[in-house]
C-alpha positions as MATLAB code, in Angstrom:
seq = 'XXXXXXXXXXXXXXXXXXXXXXXXXXXXXXXXXXXXXXXXXXXXXXXXXXXXXXXXXXXXXXXXXXXXXXXXXXXXXXXXXXXXXXXXXXXXXXXXXXXXXXXXXXXXXXXXXXXXXXXXXXXXXXXXXXXXXXXXXXXXXXXXXXXXXXXXXXXXXXXXXXXXXXXXXXXX';
ca = [
     -79.259   34.044   -3.436;
     -77.465   35.192   -0.305;
     -78.161   31.859    1.362;
     -76.160   30.089   -1.338;
     -73.146   32.335   -0.849;
     -73.239   31.994    2.913;
     -73.616   28.228    2.754;
     -70.550   27.883    0.564;
     -68.370   29.192    3.360;
     -69.288   26.363    5.629;
     -67.264   23.914    3.489;
     -66.703   21.147    4.381;
     -69.870   21.467    6.449;
     -71.749   22.395    3.266;
     -70.578   19.235    1.600;
     -71.744   17.197    4.575;
     -75.056   19.070    4.706;
     -75.633   18.793    0.966;
     -74.986   15.074    1.151;
     -77.523   14.729    3.967;
     -80.423   16.604    2.282;
     -80.848   14.496    0.101;
     -77.851   12.218   -0.104;
     -75.413   13.241   -2.804;
     -75.145   10.773   -5.625;
     -72.912   10.535   -8.662;
     -74.052   12.694  -11.553;
     -75.876   10.866  -14.301;
     -73.742   11.066  -17.467;
     -76.900   10.607  -19.573;
     -78.874   13.399  -17.860;
     -79.206   17.000  -18.920;
     -78.705   19.255  -15.900;
     -81.038   22.233  -16.332;
     -81.227   25.538  -14.520;
     -84.800   26.813  -14.734;
     -85.672   30.428  -13.932;
     -88.929   31.678  -12.428;
     -90.041   33.553  -15.511;
     -89.134   30.943  -18.095;
     -85.423   31.191  -18.952;
     -83.484   27.964  -18.952;
     -79.840   26.931  -19.143;
     -77.911   23.678  -19.163;
     -74.618   22.597  -17.574;
     -72.623   19.386  -17.871;
     -70.675   18.288  -14.769;
     -67.856   15.741  -15.017;
     -68.944   12.156  -14.418;
     -66.836   11.991  -11.234;
     -68.877   14.721   -9.510;
     -71.684   14.287   -7.009;
     -75.012   16.115   -7.044;
     -77.336   16.725   -4.123;
     -80.056   18.652   -5.949;
     -81.233   16.454   -8.794;
     -81.158   17.347  -12.479;
     -83.209   20.550  -12.644;
     -84.154   23.629  -10.644;
     -83.277   27.289  -10.156;
     -80.130   26.190   -8.312;
     -77.969   23.078   -8.663;
     -75.223   22.006   -6.263;
     -72.334   19.770   -7.266;
     -69.352   18.472   -5.297;
     -65.955   17.115   -6.111;
     -63.801   16.267   -3.120;
     -63.958   19.140   -0.612;
     -65.038   21.619   -3.263;
     -68.629   22.645   -3.982;
     -70.001   24.464   -6.998;
     -73.380   26.147   -6.883;
     -74.959   27.030  -10.216;
     -78.001   29.285  -10.342;
     -79.984   31.281  -12.837;
     -81.051   34.916  -12.575;
     -83.852   36.130  -14.846;
     -84.652   39.642  -16.036;
     -81.281   41.113  -15.059;
     -81.083   44.698  -16.249;
     -77.361   45.175  -15.567;
     -74.917   42.340  -14.855;
     -72.444   44.704  -13.176;
     -75.089   45.898  -10.712;
     -76.005   42.254  -10.019;
     -72.341   41.579   -9.159;
     -72.217   44.595   -6.834;
     -75.494   43.655   -5.128;
     -74.371   40.053   -4.588;
     -71.036   41.275   -3.177;
     -72.785   43.606   -0.699;
     -75.146   40.848    0.434;
     -72.243   38.450    0.974;
     -70.306   41.006    3.011;
     -73.369   41.619    5.202;
     -73.809   37.891    5.889;
     -72.771   36.221    9.111;
     -70.033   35.065    8.745;
     -69.097   37.654    6.135;
     -67.782   36.704    2.708;
     -65.690   39.216    0.810;
     -66.102   39.339   -2.955;
     -63.464   41.105   -4.990;
     -64.118   41.583   -8.663;
     -61.096   40.798  -10.805;
     -62.058   40.872  -14.445;
     -64.171   39.292  -17.141;
     -64.459   35.610  -18.036;
     -65.652   34.300  -21.393;
     -66.584   30.657  -21.972;
     -65.904   28.629  -25.098;
     -69.609   28.967  -25.985;
     -69.580   32.756  -25.724;
     -71.069   33.433  -22.288;
     -69.285   36.355  -20.693;
     -69.350   38.431  -17.541;
     -67.627   39.554  -14.361;
     -65.573   37.211  -12.239;
     -63.737   37.531   -8.968;
     -62.595   35.919   -5.761;
     -64.563   35.074   -2.647;
     -62.886   34.914    0.753;
     -64.425   33.625    3.962;
     -63.173   32.491    7.344;
     -61.944   29.031    6.330;
     -62.638   28.938    2.631;
     -61.779   30.532   -0.633;
     -63.677   30.634   -3.854;
     -64.475   32.179   -7.146;
     -67.657   33.728   -8.497;
     -68.665   33.947  -12.130;
     -71.708   35.803  -13.485;
     -72.161   34.924  -17.162;
     -74.662   35.943  -19.839;
     -74.921   35.452  -23.579;
     -75.048   38.329  -26.033;
     -78.285   36.798  -27.418;
     -80.016   36.923  -24.026;
     -78.176   39.361  -21.729;
     -81.094   39.470  -19.247;
     -80.573   35.818  -18.264;
     -77.463   35.486  -16.106;
     -75.900   32.284  -14.844;
     -74.148   32.497  -11.493;
     -71.449   30.052  -10.452;
     -69.896   30.056   -6.978;
     -67.016   27.642   -6.496;
     -65.652   27.241   -2.966;
     -63.489   24.988   -0.864;
     -60.701   24.921    1.688;
     -57.611   27.003    0.862;
     -55.563   25.385   -1.908;
     -58.330   23.051   -3.074;
     -59.455   25.025   -6.124;
     -56.153   24.828   -7.966;
     -56.331   21.030   -8.112;
     -59.651   21.095   -9.975;
     -59.168   24.209  -12.159;
     -59.422   22.301  -15.463;
     -62.555   20.506  -14.283;
     -64.205   23.814  -13.373;
     -63.225   25.375  -16.687;
     -64.864   22.451  -18.555;
     -67.976   22.897  -16.406;
     -68.195   26.636  -17.116;
     -67.555   26.041  -20.825;
     -70.438   23.546  -20.904;
     -72.984   26.162  -19.804;
     -75.565   27.258  -22.378;
     -78.511   29.629  -22.073;
     -81.617   28.268  -23.801;
     -83.749   31.094  -25.139;
];
């Protein structure tokens, strides 16, 4: 988990690295992109057709790119308290080298009813946003989304990110 947060702050190096291992390719508009947890939970996300993916169509973590911006989606299973998960992730990010500061700013709710804490991420040369979202039907399965890029880059793709977050569904 911490590795994902730390890697995001190396943008655009992350984008270059993600494209190298394996090469990023356009998302498949016919594919279902699935987040699969260790103990069985599953979720789906739908990236815009213009995005690139370097992680395939399924796994515990998926990485997408659009321009200089990367979005990392991951699934957390058996979460007892989403607020404690946020705090733990923030502490781990701050302890990383280079450090990433996470500041919680409120609650986000998707069109499909996933809800949870959101906030900003600030690193040396990047900025970002973090979302931890769960459904009321399955509050122990949490989807984490870290969006990061160079300063000013997130505003240009805000609608695209909102569509991506709204596409997320937890499959019980």
